[in-house]
mmCIF file with all atom_site columns, C-alpha atoms in Angstrom:
data_model
loop_
_atom_site.group_PDB
_atom_site.id
_atom_site.type_symbol
_atom_site.label_atom_id
_atom_site.label_alt_id
_atom_site.label_comp_id
_atom_site.label_asym_id
_atom_site.label_entity_id
_atom_site.label_seq_id
_atom_site.pdbx_PDB_ins_code
_atom_site.Cartn_x
_atom_site.Cartn_y
_atom_site.Cartn_z
_atom_site.occupancy
_atom_site.B_iso_or_equiv
_atom_site.pdbx_formal_charge
_atom_site.auth_seq_id
_atom_site.auth_comp_id
_atom_site.auth_asym_id
_atom_site.auth_atom_id
_atom_site.pdbx_PDB_model_num
ATOM 1   C CA . MET A 1 1   ? -99.023  -86.162  25.418 1.00 72.00 ? 20  MET A CA 1
ATOM 2   C CA . SER A 1 2   ? -101.720 -84.402  22.510 1.00 79.00 ? 21  SER A CA 1
ATOM 3   C CA . LEU A 1 3   ? -105.029 -84.894  23.528 1.00 84.00 ? 22  LEU A CA 1
ATOM 4   C CA . SER A 1 4   ? -106.056 -87.217  20.581 1.00 83.00 ? 23  SER A CA 1
ATOM 5   C CA . THR A 1 5   ? -102.846 -89.384  21.284 1.00 83.00 ? 24  THR A CA 1
ATOM 6   C CA . TRP A 1 6   ? -104.280 -89.926  24.926 1.00 88.00 ? 25  TRP A CA 1
ATOM 7   C CA . LEU A 1 7   ? -107.919 -90.405  23.367 1.00 88.00 ? 26  LEU A CA 1
ATOM 8   C CA . ALA A 1 8   ? -106.749 -92.855  20.969 1.00 85.00 ? 27  ALA A CA 1
ATOM 9   C CA . PHE A 1 9   ? -104.442 -94.989  23.832 1.00 85.00 ? 28  PHE A CA 1
ATOM 10  C CA . PHE A 1 10  ? -108.072 -94.622  26.084 1.00 89.00 ? 29  PHE A CA 1
ATOM 11  C CA . ALA A 1 11  ? -110.096 -96.306  23.429 1.00 84.00 ? 30  ALA A CA 1
ATOM 12  C CA . ALA A 1 12  ? -107.212 -99.145  22.745 1.00 80.00 ? 31  ALA A CA 1
ATOM 13  C CA . SER A 1 13  ? -107.266 -99.495  26.560 1.00 83.00 ? 32  SER A CA 1
ATOM 14  C CA . TRP A 1 14  ? -110.511 -100.974 26.583 1.00 84.00 ? 33  TRP A CA 1
ATOM 15  C CA . ALA A 1 15  ? -110.073 -103.149 23.877 1.00 77.00 ? 34  ALA A CA 1
ATOM 16  C CA . ILE A 1 16  ? -106.993 -104.634 26.134 1.00 75.00 ? 35  ILE A CA 1
ATOM 17  C CA . SER A 1 17  ? -109.036 -104.755 29.785 1.00 81.00 ? 36  SER A CA 1
ATOM 18  C CA . PHE A 1 18  ? -111.686 -106.214 28.628 1.00 80.00 ? 37  PHE A CA 1
ATOM 19  C CA . SER A 1 19  ? -110.083 -108.412 26.194 1.00 73.00 ? 38  SER A CA 1
ATOM 20  C CA . PRO A 1 20  ? -110.245 -112.257 27.669 1.00 70.00 ? 39  PRO A CA 1
ATOM 21  C CA . GLY A 1 21  ? -107.445 -113.465 29.947 1.00 78.00 ? 40  GLY A CA 1
ATOM 22  C CA . ALA A 1 22  ? -105.877 -115.270 32.638 1.00 81.00 ? 41  ALA A CA 1
ATOM 23  C CA . GLY A 1 23  ? -106.274 -111.428 33.929 1.00 85.00 ? 42  GLY A CA 1
ATOM 24  C CA . ALA A 1 24  ? -110.411 -111.676 33.214 1.00 85.00 ? 43  ALA A CA 1
ATOM 25  C CA . ILE A 1 25  ? -110.541 -115.645 34.385 1.00 83.00 ? 44  ILE A CA 1
ATOM 26  C CA . SER A 1 26  ? -109.525 -114.692 37.320 1.00 86.00 ? 45  SER A CA 1
ATOM 27  C CA . ALA A 1 27  ? -111.485 -111.700 38.190 1.00 89.00 ? 46  ALA A CA 1
ATOM 28  C CA . MET A 1 28  ? -114.533 -114.169 36.986 1.00 86.00 ? 47  MET A CA 1
ATOM 29  C CA . SER A 1 29  ? -113.095 -116.788 39.671 1.00 84.00 ? 48  SER A CA 1
ATOM 30  C CA . CYS A 1 30  ? -112.832 -114.470 42.230 1.00 87.00 ? 49  CYS A CA 1
ATOM 31  C CA . GLY A 1 31  ? -116.006 -113.177 41.999 1.00 87.00 ? 50  GLY A CA 1
ATOM 32  C CA . LEU A 1 32  ? -118.083 -116.922 41.874 1.00 81.00 ? 51  LEU A CA 1
ATOM 33  C CA . ARG A 1 33  ? -116.026 -117.855 45.147 1.00 81.00 ? 52  ARG A CA 1
ATOM 34  C CA . TYR A 1 34  ? -115.638 -114.779 47.327 1.00 84.00 ? 53  TYR A CA 1
ATOM 35  C CA . GLY A 1 35  ? -118.039 -112.832 46.038 1.00 84.00 ? 54  GLY A CA 1
ATOM 36  C CA . PHE A 1 36  ? -117.920 -108.675 44.825 1.00 88.00 ? 55  PHE A CA 1
ATOM 37  C CA . ALA A 1 37  ? -116.487 -107.676 48.018 1.00 87.00 ? 56  ALA A CA 1
ATOM 38  C CA . ARG A 1 38  ? -113.808 -109.483 48.868 1.00 88.00 ? 57  ARG A CA 1
ATOM 39  C CA . GLY A 1 39  ? -113.192 -111.239 45.271 1.00 89.00 ? 58  GLY A CA 1
ATOM 40  C CA . TYR A 1 40  ? -112.029 -107.755 43.685 1.00 91.00 ? 59  TYR A CA 1
ATOM 41  C CA . TRP A 1 41  ? -109.050 -107.382 45.861 1.00 93.00 ? 60  TRP A CA 1
ATOM 42  C CA . ASN A 1 42  ? -107.731 -109.782 43.222 1.00 94.00 ? 61  ASN A CA 1
ATOM 43  C CA . THR A 1 43  ? -107.991 -106.706 40.507 1.00 93.00 ? 62  THR A CA 1
ATOM 44  C CA . VAL A 1 44  ? -105.455 -104.437 42.747 1.00 94.00 ? 63  VAL A CA 1
ATOM 45  C CA . GLY A 1 45  ? -103.139 -106.808 42.645 1.00 94.00 ? 64  GLY A CA 1
ATOM 46  C CA . LEU A 1 46  ? -104.044 -106.928 38.757 1.00 93.00 ? 65  LEU A CA 1
ATOM 47  C CA . ILE A 1 47  ? -103.252 -103.694 38.754 1.00 93.00 ? 66  ILE A CA 1
ATOM 48  C CA . ALA A 1 48  ? -100.208 -103.572 40.295 1.00 94.00 ? 67  ALA A CA 1
ATOM 49  C CA . GLY A 1 49  ? -98.637  -106.487 38.124 1.00 91.00 ? 68  GLY A CA 1
ATOM 50  C CA . ILE A 1 50  ? -99.862  -104.149 34.921 1.00 90.00 ? 69  ILE A CA 1
ATOM 51  C CA . MET A 1 51  ? -98.212  -101.112 36.449 1.00 91.00 ? 70  MET A CA 1
ATOM 52  C CA . ALA A 1 52  ? -95.063  -103.530 37.173 1.00 90.00 ? 71  ALA A CA 1
ATOM 53  C CA . GLN A 1 53  ? -95.327  -104.470 33.181 1.00 87.00 ? 72  GLN A CA 1
ATOM 54  C CA . VAL A 1 54  ? -95.426  -100.841 32.136 1.00 88.00 ? 73  VAL A CA 1
ATOM 55  C CA . ALA A 1 55  ? -92.256  -100.053 34.219 1.00 88.00 ? 74  ALA A CA 1
ATOM 56  C CA . ILE A 1 56  ? -90.607  -102.627 32.919 1.00 84.00 ? 75  ILE A CA 1
ATOM 57  C CA . VAL A 1 57  ? -91.108  -101.284 29.472 1.00 82.00 ? 76  VAL A CA 1
ATOM 58  C CA . ALA A 1 58  ? -90.708  -97.871  30.176 1.00 82.00 ? 77  ALA A CA 1
ATOM 59  C CA . ILE A 1 59  ? -86.934  -98.360  31.835 1.00 81.00 ? 78  ILE A CA 1
ATOM 60  C CA . GLY A 1 60  ? -86.496  -100.934 29.006 1.00 74.00 ? 79  GLY A CA 1
ATOM 61  C CA . LEU A 1 61  ? -85.649  -104.458 30.618 1.00 64.00 ? 80  LEU A CA 1
ATOM 62  C CA . GLY A 1 62  ? -88.862  -105.725 27.810 1.00 60.00 ? 81  GLY A CA 1
ATOM 63  C CA . ALA A 1 63  ? -86.756  -105.278 25.336 1.00 63.00 ? 82  ALA A CA 1
ATOM 64  C CA . LEU A 1 64  ? -84.950  -107.796 27.365 1.00 63.00 ? 83  LEU A CA 1
ATOM 65  C CA . LEU A 1 65  ? -87.764  -110.278 27.601 1.00 61.00 ? 84  LEU A CA 1
ATOM 66  C CA . ALA A 1 66  ? -87.980  -109.467 23.796 1.00 62.00 ? 85  ALA A CA 1
ATOM 67  C CA . THR A 1 67  ? -85.096  -110.045 22.528 1.00 68.00 ? 86  THR A CA 1
ATOM 68  C CA . SER A 1 68  ? -83.505  -112.679 25.141 1.00 74.00 ? 87  SER A CA 1
ATOM 69  C CA . GLU A 1 69  ? -85.075  -116.489 24.683 1.00 79.00 ? 88  GLU A CA 1
ATOM 70  C CA . LEU A 1 70  ? -83.581  -116.853 28.569 1.00 80.00 ? 89  LEU A CA 1
ATOM 71  C CA . ALA A 1 71  ? -85.396  -114.734 30.061 1.00 73.00 ? 90  ALA A CA 1
ATOM 72  C CA . PHE A 1 72  ? -88.553  -114.571 28.459 1.00 74.00 ? 91  PHE A CA 1
ATOM 73  C CA . ALA A 1 73  ? -88.140  -119.090 28.666 1.00 78.00 ? 92  ALA A CA 1
ATOM 74  C CA . THR A 1 74  ? -88.098  -118.373 32.299 1.00 79.00 ? 93  THR A CA 1
ATOM 75  C CA . VAL A 1 75  ? -90.936  -116.129 33.024 1.00 73.00 ? 94  VAL A CA 1
ATOM 76  C CA . LYS A 1 76  ? -93.023  -117.960 30.518 1.00 76.00 ? 95  LYS A CA 1
ATOM 77  C CA . TRP A 1 77  ? -92.819  -120.951 32.527 1.00 82.00 ? 96  TRP A CA 1
ATOM 78  C CA . LEU A 1 78  ? -92.902  -119.575 35.345 1.00 78.00 ? 97  LEU A CA 1
ATOM 79  C CA . GLY A 1 79  ? -96.331  -118.097 34.894 1.00 72.00 ? 98  GLY A CA 1
ATOM 80  C CA . VAL A 1 80  ? -97.208  -121.177 33.074 1.00 79.00 ? 99  VAL A CA 1
ATOM 81  C CA . ALA A 1 81  ? -97.036  -123.075 36.336 1.00 81.00 ? 100 ALA A CA 1
ATOM 82  C CA . TYR A 1 82  ? -98.482  -120.690 37.872 1.00 73.00 ? 101 TYR A CA 1
ATOM 83  C CA . LEU A 1 83  ? -101.790 -120.384 36.122 1.00 73.00 ? 102 LEU A CA 1
ATOM 84  C CA . VAL A 1 84  ? -101.768 -124.452 35.723 1.00 80.00 ? 103 VAL A CA 1
ATOM 85  C CA . TYR A 1 85  ? -101.252 -124.136 39.847 1.00 77.00 ? 104 TYR A CA 1
ATOM 86  C CA . LEU A 1 86  ? -104.944 -122.167 39.984 1.00 72.00 ? 105 LEU A CA 1
ATOM 87  C CA . GLY A 1 87  ? -106.728 -124.367 37.785 1.00 75.00 ? 106 GLY A CA 1
ATOM 88  C CA . VAL A 1 88  ? -105.878 -127.396 39.688 1.00 80.00 ? 107 VAL A CA 1
ATOM 89  C CA . LYS A 1 89  ? -107.122 -125.897 43.031 1.00 74.00 ? 108 LYS A CA 1
ATOM 90  C CA . GLN A 1 90  ? -110.067 -124.131 41.747 1.00 68.00 ? 109 GLN A CA 1
ATOM 91  C CA . PHE A 1 91  ? -110.933 -127.743 40.084 1.00 74.00 ? 110 PHE A CA 1
ATOM 92  C CA . ARG A 1 92  ? -110.436 -129.349 43.740 1.00 72.00 ? 111 ARG A CA 1
ATOM 93  C CA . SER A 1 93  ? -112.244 -126.692 45.492 1.00 65.00 ? 112 SER A CA 1
ATOM 94  C CA . ASP A 1 94  ? -115.145 -127.941 47.245 1.00 61.00 ? 113 ASP A CA 1
ATOM 95  C CA . ALA A 1 95  ? -119.061 -126.272 46.679 1.00 54.00 ? 114 ALA A CA 1
ATOM 96  C CA . ALA A 1 96  ? -119.210 -123.631 48.966 1.00 55.00 ? 115 ALA A CA 1
ATOM 97  C CA . PRO A 1 97  ? -121.498 -120.546 47.590 1.00 52.00 ? 116 PRO A CA 1
ATOM 98  C CA . VAL A 1 98  ? -120.724 -116.925 47.873 1.00 49.00 ? 117 VAL A CA 1
ATOM 99  C CA . THR A 1 99  ? -124.386 -116.877 50.061 1.00 47.00 ? 118 THR A CA 1
ATOM 100 C CA . ASP A 1 100 ? -122.169 -118.449 53.319 1.00 46.00 ? 119 ASP A CA 1
ATOM 101 C CA . ILE A 1 101 ? -119.659 -116.115 52.942 1.00 46.00 ? 120 ILE A CA 1
ATOM 102 C CA . ASP A 1 102 ? -121.836 -113.516 53.450 1.00 46.00 ? 121 ASP A CA 1
ATOM 103 C CA . ALA A 1 103 ? -123.602 -115.522 56.427 1.00 45.00 ? 122 ALA A CA 1
ATOM 104 C CA . GLY A 1 104 ? -120.476 -114.676 58.640 1.00 48.00 ? 123 GLY A CA 1
ATOM 105 C CA . GLN A 1 105 ? -118.642 -118.251 57.863 1.00 49.00 ? 124 GLN A CA 1
ATOM 106 C CA . PRO A 1 106 ? -114.897 -117.084 57.623 1.00 44.00 ? 125 PRO A CA 1
ATOM 107 C CA . PRO A 1 107 ? -113.641 -116.220 54.324 1.00 55.00 ? 126 PRO A CA 1
ATOM 108 C CA . GLN A 1 108 ? -110.780 -119.423 52.518 1.00 70.00 ? 127 GLN A CA 1
ATOM 109 C CA . ALA A 1 109 ? -108.630 -116.208 51.429 1.00 78.00 ? 128 ALA A CA 1
ATOM 110 C CA . THR A 1 110 ? -107.672 -113.068 52.582 1.00 86.00 ? 129 THR A CA 1
ATOM 111 C CA . VAL A 1 111 ? -107.397 -109.955 50.695 1.00 89.00 ? 130 VAL A CA 1
ATOM 112 C CA . ARG A 1 112 ? -103.514 -110.273 50.818 1.00 91.00 ? 131 ARG A CA 1
ATOM 113 C CA . GLU A 1 113 ? -103.439 -113.600 49.332 1.00 91.00 ? 132 GLU A CA 1
ATOM 114 C CA . LEU A 1 114 ? -106.405 -112.328 46.837 1.00 93.00 ? 133 LEU A CA 1
ATOM 115 C CA . VAL A 1 115 ? -103.942 -109.354 45.926 1.00 94.00 ? 134 VAL A CA 1
ATOM 116 C CA . THR A 1 116 ? -100.961 -111.493 45.863 1.00 93.00 ? 135 THR A CA 1
ATOM 117 C CA . ARG A 1 117 ? -102.788 -113.908 43.005 1.00 90.00 ? 136 ARG A CA 1
ATOM 118 C CA . GLY A 1 118 ? -103.636 -110.705 41.361 1.00 91.00 ? 137 GLY A CA 1
ATOM 119 C CA . PHE A 1 119 ? -100.055 -109.378 41.205 1.00 94.00 ? 138 PHE A CA 1
ATOM 120 C CA . LEU A 1 120 ? -98.426  -112.552 40.075 1.00 90.00 ? 139 LEU A CA 1
ATOM 121 C CA . ILE A 1 121 ? -100.709 -113.839 37.581 1.00 88.00 ? 140 ILE A CA 1
ATOM 122 C CA . ASN A 1 122 ? -100.030 -110.168 35.314 1.00 86.00 ? 141 ASN A CA 1
ATOM 123 C CA . ILE A 1 123 ? -96.386  -110.468 36.463 1.00 86.00 ? 142 ILE A CA 1
ATOM 124 C CA . SER A 1 124 ? -95.366  -113.501 35.237 1.00 81.00 ? 143 SER A CA 1
ATOM 125 C CA . ASN A 1 125 ? -97.196  -113.099 31.816 1.00 77.00 ? 144 ASN A CA 1
ATOM 126 C CA . PRO A 1 126 ? -94.456  -112.159 29.155 1.00 73.00 ? 145 PRO A CA 1
ATOM 127 C CA . LYS A 1 127 ? -97.118  -111.900 26.670 1.00 70.00 ? 146 LYS A CA 1
ATOM 128 C CA . GLY A 1 128 ? -98.621  -109.280 28.256 1.00 75.00 ? 147 GLY A CA 1
ATOM 129 C CA . THR A 1 129 ? -95.047  -107.185 28.813 1.00 76.00 ? 148 THR A CA 1
ATOM 130 C CA . VAL A 1 130 ? -93.567  -107.756 24.945 1.00 71.00 ? 149 VAL A CA 1
ATOM 131 C CA . PHE A 1 131 ? -97.485  -106.566 23.983 1.00 73.00 ? 150 PHE A CA 1
ATOM 132 C CA . LEU A 1 132 ? -96.777  -103.431 26.077 1.00 77.00 ? 151 LEU A CA 1
ATOM 133 C CA . LEU A 1 133 ? -93.700  -103.002 24.549 1.00 75.00 ? 152 LEU A CA 1
ATOM 134 C CA . ALA A 1 134 ? -94.932  -103.518 20.407 1.00 70.00 ? 153 ALA A CA 1
ATOM 135 C CA . VAL A 1 135 ? -98.289  -101.133 21.529 1.00 74.00 ? 154 VAL A CA 1
ATOM 136 C CA . VAL A 1 136 ? -97.184  -97.882  24.261 1.00 76.00 ? 155 VAL A CA 1
ATOM 137 C CA . PRO A 1 137 ? -94.097  -96.625  22.368 1.00 74.00 ? 156 PRO A CA 1
ATOM 138 C CA . GLN A 1 138 ? -96.822  -95.984  19.538 1.00 74.00 ? 157 GLN A CA 1
ATOM 139 C CA . PHE A 1 139 ? -98.530  -93.183  21.912 1.00 77.00 ? 158 PHE A CA 1
ATOM 140 C CA . ILE A 1 140 ? -95.314  -91.974  23.217 1.00 79.00 ? 159 ILE A CA 1
ATOM 141 C CA . ASN A 1 141 ? -94.057  -88.578  22.093 1.00 79.00 ? 160 ASN A CA 1
ATOM 142 C CA . PRO A 1 142 ? -89.825  -89.111  22.442 1.00 74.00 ? 161 PRO A CA 1
ATOM 143 C CA . ALA A 1 143 ? -89.977  -84.922  21.659 1.00 77.00 ? 162 ALA A CA 1
ATOM 144 C CA . ASN A 1 144 ? -91.524  -84.617  25.058 1.00 81.00 ? 163 ASN A CA 1
ATOM 145 C CA . PRO A 1 145 ? -90.256  -85.872  28.466 1.00 83.00 ? 164 PRO A CA 1
ATOM 146 C CA . VAL A 1 146 ? -91.245  -89.416  28.326 1.00 81.00 ? 165 VAL A CA 1
ATOM 147 C CA . THR A 1 147 ? -91.654  -89.907  32.312 1.00 84.00 ? 166 THR A CA 1
ATOM 148 C CA . PRO A 1 148 ? -95.414  -88.451  32.132 1.00 87.00 ? 167 PRO A CA 1
ATOM 149 C CA . GLN A 1 149 ? -96.253  -90.016  29.079 1.00 86.00 ? 168 GLN A CA 1
ATOM 150 C CA . TYR A 1 150 ? -95.780  -92.869  30.721 1.00 87.00 ? 169 TYR A CA 1
ATOM 151 C CA . PHE A 1 151 ? -97.693  -92.297  33.799 1.00 90.00 ? 170 PHE A CA 1
ATOM 152 C CA . ILE A 1 152 ? -100.734 -91.099  32.250 1.00 91.00 ? 171 ILE A CA 1
ATOM 153 C CA . ILE A 1 153 ? -100.370 -94.484  30.034 1.00 89.00 ? 172 ILE A CA 1
ATOM 154 C CA . ALA A 1 154 ? -100.001 -96.210  33.754 1.00 91.00 ? 173 ALA A CA 1
ATOM 155 C CA . GLY A 1 155 ? -103.326 -94.745  35.193 1.00 92.00 ? 174 GLY A CA 1
ATOM 156 C CA . THR A 1 156 ? -105.421 -94.279  32.068 1.00 92.00 ? 175 THR A CA 1
ATOM 157 C CA . LEU A 1 157 ? -104.656 -98.690  31.801 1.00 89.00 ? 176 LEU A CA 1
ATOM 158 C CA . ALA A 1 158 ? -105.104 -98.603  35.543 1.00 92.00 ? 177 ALA A CA 1
ATOM 159 C CA . PHE A 1 159 ? -108.860 -96.707  35.194 1.00 94.00 ? 178 PHE A CA 1
ATOM 160 C CA . THR A 1 160 ? -109.694 -99.112  32.307 1.00 91.00 ? 179 THR A CA 1
ATOM 161 C CA . ASP A 1 161 ? -109.022 -102.379 33.946 1.00 91.00 ? 180 ASP A CA 1
ATOM 162 C CA . LEU A 1 162 ? -110.349 -101.614 37.301 1.00 93.00 ? 181 LEU A CA 1
ATOM 163 C CA . VAL A 1 163 ? -113.361 -100.731 35.522 1.00 93.00 ? 182 VAL A CA 1
ATOM 164 C CA . ALA A 1 164 ? -113.197 -103.842 33.124 1.00 90.00 ? 183 ALA A CA 1
ATOM 165 C CA . MET A 1 165 ? -112.736 -106.376 36.131 1.00 91.00 ? 184 MET A CA 1
ATOM 166 C CA . ALA A 1 166 ? -114.801 -104.929 38.475 1.00 93.00 ? 185 ALA A CA 1
ATOM 167 C CA . VAL A 1 167 ? -117.748 -105.795 35.435 1.00 89.00 ? 186 VAL A CA 1
ATOM 168 C CA . TYR A 1 168 ? -116.015 -109.433 35.083 1.00 88.00 ? 187 TYR A CA 1
ATOM 169 C CA . THR A 1 169 ? -116.142 -109.500 39.259 1.00 91.00 ? 188 THR A CA 1
ATOM 170 C CA . VAL A 1 170 ? -119.423 -108.074 39.610 1.00 89.00 ? 189 VAL A CA 1
ATOM 171 C CA . LEU A 1 171 ? -121.108 -110.425 37.227 1.00 85.00 ? 190 LEU A CA 1
ATOM 172 C CA . ALA A 1 172 ? -119.644 -113.484 38.230 1.00 84.00 ? 191 ALA A CA 1
ATOM 173 C CA . ALA A 1 173 ? -120.398 -112.802 41.534 1.00 82.00 ? 192 ALA A CA 1
ATOM 174 C CA . LYS A 1 174 ? -124.474 -112.199 41.011 1.00 80.00 ? 193 LYS A CA 1
ATOM 175 C CA . VAL A 1 175 ? -124.366 -115.472 38.557 1.00 74.00 ? 194 VAL A CA 1
ATOM 176 C CA . LEU A 1 176 ? -123.448 -117.384 41.569 1.00 64.00 ? 195 LEU A CA 1
ATOM 177 C CA . ARG A 1 177 ? -125.431 -116.526 44.299 1.00 63.00 ? 196 ARG A CA 1
ATOM 178 C CA . LEU A 1 178 ? -128.416 -117.728 42.133 1.00 65.00 ? 197 LEU A CA 1
ATOM 179 C CA . LEU A 1 179 ? -126.642 -120.973 42.772 1.00 61.00 ? 198 LEU A CA 1
ATOM 180 C CA . ARG A 1 180 ? -127.515 -122.961 45.452 1.00 55.00 ? 199 ARG A CA 1
ATOM 181 C CA . ASN A 1 181 ? -126.671 -126.654 44.557 1.00 59.00 ? 200 ASN A CA 1
ATOM 182 C CA . PRO A 1 182 ? -123.432 -127.468 45.642 1.00 64.00 ? 201 PRO A CA 1
ATOM 183 C CA . VAL A 1 183 ? -122.952 -130.415 41.911 1.00 68.00 ? 202 VAL A CA 1
ATOM 184 C CA . HIS A 1 184 ? -123.694 -126.857 40.008 1.00 63.00 ? 203 HIS A CA 1
ATOM 185 C CA . ILE A 1 185 ? -121.133 -124.779 42.182 1.00 65.00 ? 204 ILE A CA 1
ATOM 186 C CA . ARG A 1 186 ? -118.704 -127.757 41.402 1.00 72.00 ? 205 ARG A CA 1
ATOM 187 C CA . TRP A 1 187 ? -119.234 -127.741 38.170 1.00 71.00 ? 206 TRP A CA 1
ATOM 188 C CA . MET A 1 188 ? -118.005 -124.444 37.796 1.00 69.00 ? 207 MET A CA 1
ATOM 189 C CA . ASN A 1 189 ? -115.578 -124.262 40.015 1.00 68.00 ? 208 ASN A CA 1
ATOM 190 C CA . ARG A 1 190 ? -114.039 -126.959 37.918 1.00 75.00 ? 209 ARG A CA 1
ATOM 191 C CA . GLY A 1 191 ? -115.245 -125.276 34.424 1.00 75.00 ? 210 GLY A CA 1
ATOM 192 C CA . PHE A 1 192 ? -112.869 -122.609 35.870 1.00 69.00 ? 211 PHE A CA 1
ATOM 193 C CA . GLY A 1 193 ? -109.937 -124.168 37.047 1.00 75.00 ? 212 GLY A CA 1
ATOM 194 C CA . SER A 1 194 ? -109.869 -125.832 32.941 1.00 80.00 ? 213 SER A CA 1
ATOM 195 C CA . LEU A 1 195 ? -110.286 -122.225 31.957 1.00 74.00 ? 214 LEU A CA 1
ATOM 196 C CA . PHE A 1 196 ? -106.899 -121.339 34.229 1.00 71.00 ? 215 PHE A CA 1
ATOM 197 C CA . VAL A 1 197 ? -105.017 -124.279 32.571 1.00 79.00 ? 216 VAL A CA 1
ATOM 198 C CA . ALA A 1 198 ? -106.146 -123.620 29.115 1.00 80.00 ? 217 ALA A CA 1
ATOM 199 C CA . ALA A 1 199 ? -104.899 -120.041 29.648 1.00 69.00 ? 218 ALA A CA 1
ATOM 200 C CA . GLY A 1 200 ? -101.370 -121.872 31.183 1.00 72.00 ? 219 GLY A CA 1
ATOM 201 C CA . ALA A 1 201 ? -101.583 -124.132 28.015 1.00 80.00 ? 220 ALA A CA 1
ATOM 202 C CA . PHE A 1 202 ? -102.129 -121.464 25.685 1.00 75.00 ? 221 PHE A CA 1
ATOM 203 C CA . LEU A 1 203 ? -99.329  -119.404 27.051 1.00 68.00 ? 222 LEU A CA 1
ATOM 204 C CA . ALA A 1 204 ? -96.789  -122.252 26.494 1.00 78.00 ? 223 ALA A CA 1
ATOM 205 C CA . THR A 1 205 ? -97.572  -121.508 22.729 1.00 78.00 ? 224 THR A CA 1
ATOM 206 C CA . PHE A 1 206 ? -96.504  -118.189 23.374 1.00 68.00 ? 225 PHE A CA 1
ATOM 207 C CA . LYS A 1 207 ? -93.263  -116.999 21.406 1.00 69.00 ? 226 LYS A CA 1
ATOM 208 C CA . ARG A 1 208 ? -91.031  -114.468 21.424 1.00 58.00 ? 227 ARG A CA 1
ATOM 209 C CA . SER A 1 209 ? -91.279  -113.339 17.688 1.00 54.00 ? 228 SER A CA 1
ATOM 210 C CA . ALA A 1 210 ? -95.085  -113.784 18.070 1.00 47.00 ? 229 ALA A CA 1
#
């Protein structure tokens, strides 16, 4: 991969990483609920999901999602169901502020749960796989070994997403630290719960030909 090609993909990666979506909603939700230090573990799962999607595209399984109605529909509706589940769970969550967690109260989600949550959000989103299938090949030079190029692409996406999700997480965590009224926090949880459901509804409208 030439330097000019990588720079073009690097620029595109920032747009991909900062674009609003289920991952950004999840990052902000975790930042609001758990603070930055714990909430950022969700991003580890999100990155793992992205890496899995790149691998799917690299080995050709992404083409299956793009051409098989059954495979696409199966993954899509699993993703819709999971986002709606997260939305309902967030909507019904309590109004405990981040400062309670910082003060020594036991967290309501383990690191493993947060990582798993992020991974499932990205891996169950066929829109992301189809998008990568459409974008990534444009930056691959078939005349050169493709495996190193996919590693470069995966590493670039991981870096930009780590930064983007850190921004979303820390901003959300800082906002919550200013909130002390349980009523405000409860409405914030309901807002993010609604966003998860909306993301699920949007994913439900996504078609294989899009």
